[in-house]
XYZ file of C-alpha atoms in Angstrom:
407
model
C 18.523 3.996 32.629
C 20.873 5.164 35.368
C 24.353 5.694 34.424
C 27.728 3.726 35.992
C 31.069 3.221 36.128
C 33.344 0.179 35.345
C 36.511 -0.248 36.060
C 39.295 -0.956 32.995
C 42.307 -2.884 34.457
C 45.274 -3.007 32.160
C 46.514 -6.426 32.974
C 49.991 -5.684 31.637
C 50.752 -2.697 33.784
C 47.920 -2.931 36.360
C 46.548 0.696 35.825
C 43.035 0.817 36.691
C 41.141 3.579 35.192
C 37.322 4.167 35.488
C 35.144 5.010 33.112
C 31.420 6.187 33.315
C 29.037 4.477 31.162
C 25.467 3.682 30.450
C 24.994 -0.171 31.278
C 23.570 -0.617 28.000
C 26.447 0.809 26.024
C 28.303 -1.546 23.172
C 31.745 -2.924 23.906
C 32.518 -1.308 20.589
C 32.170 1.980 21.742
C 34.160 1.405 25.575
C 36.716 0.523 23.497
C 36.641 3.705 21.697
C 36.883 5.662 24.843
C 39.899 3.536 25.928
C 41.632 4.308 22.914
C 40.733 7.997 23.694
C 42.089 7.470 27.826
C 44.273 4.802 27.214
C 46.642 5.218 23.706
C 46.157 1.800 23.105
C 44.470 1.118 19.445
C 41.210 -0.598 19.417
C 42.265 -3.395 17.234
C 44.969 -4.334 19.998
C 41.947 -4.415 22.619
C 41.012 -7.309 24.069
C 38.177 -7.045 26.954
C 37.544 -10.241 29.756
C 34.638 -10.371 32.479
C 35.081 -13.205 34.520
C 37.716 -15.250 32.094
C 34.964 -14.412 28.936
C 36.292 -11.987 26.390
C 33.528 -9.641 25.253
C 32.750 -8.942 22.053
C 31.793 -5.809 20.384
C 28.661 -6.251 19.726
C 28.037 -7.217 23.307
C 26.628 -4.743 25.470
C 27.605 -4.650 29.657
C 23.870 -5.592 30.433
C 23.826 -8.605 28.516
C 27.018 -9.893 29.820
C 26.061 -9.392 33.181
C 28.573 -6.529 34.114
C 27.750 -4.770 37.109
C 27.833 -1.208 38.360
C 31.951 -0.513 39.705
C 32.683 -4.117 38.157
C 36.423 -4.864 36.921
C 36.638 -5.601 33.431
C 40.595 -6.480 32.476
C 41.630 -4.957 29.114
C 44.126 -7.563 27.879
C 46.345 -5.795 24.844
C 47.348 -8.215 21.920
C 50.485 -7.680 19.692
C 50.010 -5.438 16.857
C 49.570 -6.823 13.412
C 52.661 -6.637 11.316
C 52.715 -4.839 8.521
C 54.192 -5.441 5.474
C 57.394 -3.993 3.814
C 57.028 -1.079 2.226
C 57.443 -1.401 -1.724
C 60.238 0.817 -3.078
C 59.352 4.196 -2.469
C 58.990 5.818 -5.723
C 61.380 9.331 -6.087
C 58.890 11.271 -6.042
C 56.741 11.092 -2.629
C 52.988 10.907 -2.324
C 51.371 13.579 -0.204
C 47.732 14.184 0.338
C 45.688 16.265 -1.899
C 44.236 18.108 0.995
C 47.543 19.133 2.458
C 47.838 22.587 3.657
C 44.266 23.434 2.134
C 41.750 24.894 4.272
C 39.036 23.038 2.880
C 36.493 24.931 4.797
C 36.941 28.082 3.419
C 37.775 27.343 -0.559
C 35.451 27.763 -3.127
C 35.601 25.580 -6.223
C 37.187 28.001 -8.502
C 40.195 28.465 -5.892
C 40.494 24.693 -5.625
C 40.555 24.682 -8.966
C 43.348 27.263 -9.319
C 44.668 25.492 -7.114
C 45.448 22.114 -8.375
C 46.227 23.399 -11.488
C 49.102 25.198 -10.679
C 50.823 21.867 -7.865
C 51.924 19.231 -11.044
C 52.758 16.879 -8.983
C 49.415 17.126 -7.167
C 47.971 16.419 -10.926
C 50.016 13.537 -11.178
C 48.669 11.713 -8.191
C 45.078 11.969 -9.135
C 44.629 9.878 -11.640
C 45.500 6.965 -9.077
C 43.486 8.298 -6.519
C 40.441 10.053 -7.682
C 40.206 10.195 -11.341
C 36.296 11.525 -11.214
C 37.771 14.863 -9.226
C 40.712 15.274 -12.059
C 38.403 15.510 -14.832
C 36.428 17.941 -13.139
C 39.628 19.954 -12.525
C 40.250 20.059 -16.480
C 36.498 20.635 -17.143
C 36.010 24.347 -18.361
C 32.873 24.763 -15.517
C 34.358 24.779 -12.249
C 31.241 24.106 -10.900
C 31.566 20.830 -11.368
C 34.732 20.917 -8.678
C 31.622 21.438 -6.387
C 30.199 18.394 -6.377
C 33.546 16.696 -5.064
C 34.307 19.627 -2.668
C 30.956 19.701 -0.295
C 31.232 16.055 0.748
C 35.364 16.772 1.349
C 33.936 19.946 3.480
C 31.219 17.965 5.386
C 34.359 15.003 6.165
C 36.700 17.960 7.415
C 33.745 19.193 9.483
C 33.158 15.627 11.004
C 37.315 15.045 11.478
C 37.109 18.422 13.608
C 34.169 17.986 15.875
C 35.558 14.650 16.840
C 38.897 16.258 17.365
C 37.653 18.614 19.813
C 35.990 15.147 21.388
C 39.193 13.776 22.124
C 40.928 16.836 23.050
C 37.985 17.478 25.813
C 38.246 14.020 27.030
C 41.839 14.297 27.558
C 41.481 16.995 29.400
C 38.863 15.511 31.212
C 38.150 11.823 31.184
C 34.905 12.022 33.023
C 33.584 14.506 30.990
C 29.961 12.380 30.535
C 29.240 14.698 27.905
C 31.872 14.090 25.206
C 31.539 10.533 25.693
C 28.301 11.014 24.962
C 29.121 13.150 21.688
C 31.828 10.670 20.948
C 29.432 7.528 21.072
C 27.301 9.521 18.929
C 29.471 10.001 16.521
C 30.747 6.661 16.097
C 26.776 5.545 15.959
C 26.439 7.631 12.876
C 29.318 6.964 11.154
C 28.057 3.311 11.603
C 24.664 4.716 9.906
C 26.632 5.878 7.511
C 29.063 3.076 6.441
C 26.163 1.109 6.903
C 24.084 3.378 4.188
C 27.059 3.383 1.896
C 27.217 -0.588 1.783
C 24.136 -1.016 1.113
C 24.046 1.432 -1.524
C 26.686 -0.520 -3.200
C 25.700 -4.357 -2.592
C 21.243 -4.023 -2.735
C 21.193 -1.120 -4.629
C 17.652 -1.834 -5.780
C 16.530 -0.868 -1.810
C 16.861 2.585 -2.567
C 14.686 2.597 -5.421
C 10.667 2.805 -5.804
C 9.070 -0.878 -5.771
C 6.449 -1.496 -8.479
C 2.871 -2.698 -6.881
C 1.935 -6.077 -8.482
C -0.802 -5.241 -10.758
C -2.505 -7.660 -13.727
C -4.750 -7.348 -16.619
C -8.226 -8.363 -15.507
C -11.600 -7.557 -16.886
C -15.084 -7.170 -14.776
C -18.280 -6.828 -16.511
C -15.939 -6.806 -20.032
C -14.269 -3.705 -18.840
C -10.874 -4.144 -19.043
C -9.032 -2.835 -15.762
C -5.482 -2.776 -13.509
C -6.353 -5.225 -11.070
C -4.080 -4.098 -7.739
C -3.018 -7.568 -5.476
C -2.916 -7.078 -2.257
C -2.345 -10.080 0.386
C -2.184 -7.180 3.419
C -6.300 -6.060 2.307
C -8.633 -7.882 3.960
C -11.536 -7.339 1.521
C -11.935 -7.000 -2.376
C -12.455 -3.577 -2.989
C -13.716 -1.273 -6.137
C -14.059 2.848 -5.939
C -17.544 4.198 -7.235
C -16.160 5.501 -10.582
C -14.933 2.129 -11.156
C -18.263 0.411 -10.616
C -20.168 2.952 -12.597
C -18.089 2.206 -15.466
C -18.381 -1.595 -15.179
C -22.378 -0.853 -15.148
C -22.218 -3.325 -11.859
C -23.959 -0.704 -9.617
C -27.369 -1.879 -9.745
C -25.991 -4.695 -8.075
C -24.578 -3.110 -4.404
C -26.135 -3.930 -1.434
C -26.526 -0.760 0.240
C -27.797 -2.789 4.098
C -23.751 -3.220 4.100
C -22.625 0.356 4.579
C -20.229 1.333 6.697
C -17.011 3.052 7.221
C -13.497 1.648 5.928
C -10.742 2.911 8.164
C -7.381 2.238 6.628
C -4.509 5.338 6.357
C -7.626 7.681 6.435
C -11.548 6.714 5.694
C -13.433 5.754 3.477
C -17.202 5.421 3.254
C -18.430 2.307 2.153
C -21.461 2.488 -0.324
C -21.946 -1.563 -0.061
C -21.183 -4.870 -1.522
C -21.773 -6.801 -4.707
C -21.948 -10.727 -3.621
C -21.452 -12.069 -7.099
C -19.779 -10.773 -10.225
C -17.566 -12.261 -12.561
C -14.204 -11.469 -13.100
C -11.905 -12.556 -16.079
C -8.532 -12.835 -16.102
C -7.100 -14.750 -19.103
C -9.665 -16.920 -20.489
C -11.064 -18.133 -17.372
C -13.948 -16.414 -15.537
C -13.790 -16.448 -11.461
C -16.808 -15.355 -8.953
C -16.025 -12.996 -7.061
C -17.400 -10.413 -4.155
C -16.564 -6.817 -3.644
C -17.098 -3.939 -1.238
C -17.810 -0.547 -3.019
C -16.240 2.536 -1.611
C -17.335 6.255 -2.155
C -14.180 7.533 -2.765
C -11.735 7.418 -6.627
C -7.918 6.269 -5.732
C -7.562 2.846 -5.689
C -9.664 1.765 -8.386
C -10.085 -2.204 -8.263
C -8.358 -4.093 -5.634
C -8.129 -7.992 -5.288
C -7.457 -8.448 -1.438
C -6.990 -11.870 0.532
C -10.567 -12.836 0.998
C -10.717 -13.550 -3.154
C -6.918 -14.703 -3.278
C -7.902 -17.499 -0.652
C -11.224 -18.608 -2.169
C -9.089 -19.430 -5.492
C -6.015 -20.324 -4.015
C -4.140 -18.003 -5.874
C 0.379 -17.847 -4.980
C 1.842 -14.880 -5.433
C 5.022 -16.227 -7.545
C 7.731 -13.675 -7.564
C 10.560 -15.527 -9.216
C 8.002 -16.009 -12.095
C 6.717 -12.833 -12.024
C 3.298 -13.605 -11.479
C 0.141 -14.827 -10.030
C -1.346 -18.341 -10.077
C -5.359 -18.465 -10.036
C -6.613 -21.440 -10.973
C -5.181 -22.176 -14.529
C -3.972 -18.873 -15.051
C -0.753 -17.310 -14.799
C -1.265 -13.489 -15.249
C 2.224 -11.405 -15.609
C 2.697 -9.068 -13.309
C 2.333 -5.936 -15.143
C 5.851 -3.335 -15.245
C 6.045 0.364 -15.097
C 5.677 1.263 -17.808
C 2.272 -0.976 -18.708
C 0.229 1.164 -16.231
C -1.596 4.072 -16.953
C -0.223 7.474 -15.534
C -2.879 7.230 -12.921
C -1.576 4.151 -11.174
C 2.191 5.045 -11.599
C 1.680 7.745 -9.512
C -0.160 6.505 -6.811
C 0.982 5.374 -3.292
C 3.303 2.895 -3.141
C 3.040 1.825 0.754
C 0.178 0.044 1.682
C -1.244 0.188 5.835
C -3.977 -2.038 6.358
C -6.149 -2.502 9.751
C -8.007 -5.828 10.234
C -11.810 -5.976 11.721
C -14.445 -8.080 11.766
C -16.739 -8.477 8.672
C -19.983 -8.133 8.653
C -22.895 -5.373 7.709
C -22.239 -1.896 8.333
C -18.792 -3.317 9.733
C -15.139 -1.462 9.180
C -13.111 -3.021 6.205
C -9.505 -2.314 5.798
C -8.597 -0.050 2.720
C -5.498 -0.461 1.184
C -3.853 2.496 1.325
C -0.339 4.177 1.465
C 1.772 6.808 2.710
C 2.265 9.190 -0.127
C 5.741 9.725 -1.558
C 7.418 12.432 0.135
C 6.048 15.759 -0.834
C 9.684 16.971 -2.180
C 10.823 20.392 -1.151
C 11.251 22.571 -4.265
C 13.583 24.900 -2.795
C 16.039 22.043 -2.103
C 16.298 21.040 -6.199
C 17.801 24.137 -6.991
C 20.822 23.660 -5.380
C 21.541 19.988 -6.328
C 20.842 20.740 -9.767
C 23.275 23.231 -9.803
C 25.593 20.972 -8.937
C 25.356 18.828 -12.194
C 22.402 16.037 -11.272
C 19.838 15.765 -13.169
C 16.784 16.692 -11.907
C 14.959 13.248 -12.384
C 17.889 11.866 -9.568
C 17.216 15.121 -7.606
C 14.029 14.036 -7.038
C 14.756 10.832 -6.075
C 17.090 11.934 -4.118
C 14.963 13.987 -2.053
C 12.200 12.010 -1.477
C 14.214 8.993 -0.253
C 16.320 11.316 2.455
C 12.775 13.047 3.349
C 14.220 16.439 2.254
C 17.521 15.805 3.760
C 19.638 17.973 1.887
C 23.016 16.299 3.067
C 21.627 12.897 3.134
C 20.154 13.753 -1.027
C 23.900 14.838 -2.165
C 25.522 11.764 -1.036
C 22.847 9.765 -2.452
C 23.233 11.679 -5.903
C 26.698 11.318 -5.289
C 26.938 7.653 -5.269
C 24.331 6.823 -8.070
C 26.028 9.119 -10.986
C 29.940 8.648 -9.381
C 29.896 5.658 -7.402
C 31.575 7.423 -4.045
């Protein structure tokens, strides 16, 4: 999309200045570049087009704003701030005062703090998981606090140089460009952080709902699966619930899922048991191990079975089967996809069925533990780490970061 200008009329001292923009940008982010151009804090900001104030989440688009358009920046009073408390006789000054934090190792920070008292003093209050790594005999530990403080400096400095160019140079399309990028991914980032903190459990693997069910008196993991079209059963399975004499090979075909599968046929009647109740039931066979027994919609409709997730289970006919936890599967299953993709076709001999079948966990890059184990994390959460960023080294430390310290 084509970029243009708008024009930002101060109403209280009728300065016009323009600023280039994409007509899609966020009134969020003009309002960063007119704090930038203009000295006036963004809190104080007040934008109108045509006698409508515009809200930061708006975009210029949506409101209708036009290329060369006048949009009147209307400045509020600041807030006031309270009294200051007594000042204590001894002043507070930030830890990171006349450090180079860029080029410190965690020995010389260390050393460092160690020798300023009054620096010593002050953590406690303000980051009590640094001070006991200061008084911990390994300085590597310091390390742990010291990359994310290097990585914030880094960020500080870049956008520095931002605001520096577009002083120089308000039209410089490039730095706004930087500049809105850098606000969109410290968004990303607060963002992140938050929900680290308030949904927790979204970073972590889901358990597949799985039951105890028995075909043919073999007992087996029965996978549920509202997203599979068809009931489905691998080869090994069937051979070891002596059901194969029962496939229909006239419907082979191919099952195209994530991948393919070759279908060997269908069994139109077995019986399955779940509880003490026996259900009929049909399944498609597939040449292939994985998945071994999968209850897909098709089944789940003909009983009218609900999927009850505040109860923890699933409701077929009488029956209330618990889903089955971690640690109740076998190996086997725990490590299997989690992610299911699922296409839908038409039934029918020979036809395509969907397989349920996931995106494997991220294949974690070994030469990436190394480091963060070195750090202090254990390698179970460098793992984890890992294969939730998708090898993102930066993006793995501040996750490790705030499940063992809470930063």
């Amino acid at each position: 999309m084509p970029q243009f200008q708008i024009i930002i009329l101060n109403e209280s001292s009728g300065d016009m200045f323009p600023i280039a923009m994409d007509p899609d940008e966020m009134v969020e982010n003009i309002k960063a570049l007119i704090e930038v151009q203009m000295q006036i804090p963004l809190s104080q900001q007040n934008l109108f087009y045509e006698s409508k104030e515009l809200q930061n989440n708006d975009t210029l688009i949506t409101r209708g704003v036009g290329n060369n358009d006048i949009v009147i920046l209307r400045r509020s009073a600041p807030a006031r701030r309270p009294q200051p408390q007594q000042q204590p006789q001894m002043q507070r000054r930030n830890v990171l005062d006349g450090i180079d934090i860029l080029n410190i190792n965690a020995q010389q920070l260390q050393q460092l703090f160690r020798q300023d008292q009054q620096l010593m003093q002050q953590l406690p209050h303000t980051n009590p998981g640094l001070l006991q790594a200061i008084n911990h005999p390994d300085a590597s530990r310091i390390h742990q606090f010291l990359v994310p403080m290097q990585e914030k400096e880094r960020q500080n400095r870049r956008k520095a140089e931002l605001y520096k160019r577009l002083e120089a140079n308000p039209f410089d399309v490039e730095a706004q460009k930087l500049l809105e990028d850098e606000i969109k991914q410290k968004n990303i980032q607060e963002n992140m952080e938050n929900a680290m903190e308030h949904t927790p459990e979204s970073f972590g693997r889901v358990v597949m709902l799985y039951i105890d069910a028995k075909v043919n008196d073999v007992p087996l993991k029965a996978f549920i699966d509202s997203g599979a079209q068809m009931t489905i059963m691998s080869k090994e399975c069937a051979q070891r619930c002596n059901i194969m004499h029962l496939i229909d090979e006239r419907f082979q075909g191919v099952a195209k899922g994530v991948g393919t599968a070759k279908i060997i046929g269908r069994i139109h009647l077995t019986i399955m048991v779940i509880g003490n109740t026996h259900f009929p039931i049909t399944i498609t066979v597939l040449d292939q191990g994985g998945m071994e027994f999968l209850i897909g919609l098709d089944m789940l409709r003909r009983h009218h079975c609900m999927i009850d997730l505040k109860q923890n289970c699933l409701h077929i006919g009488d029956e209330k089967p618990k889903f089955l936890g971690e640690g109740e599967l076998p190996s086997h299953i725990r490590t299997e996809n989690d992610l299911s993709a699922h296409d839908q076709v038409s039934p029918g001999p020979a036809a395509h069925v969907p397989v349920s079948s996931s995106s494997s966990s991220t294949q974690v890059n070994e030469h990436l533990v190394a480091p963060l184990v070195e750090m202090g994390f254990e390698r179970e959460l460098v793992l984890e780490a890992l294969r939730f960023s998708n090898n993102d080294l930066n993006l793995a430390e501040n996750y490790c970061m705030q499940k063992k310290f809470g930063m």
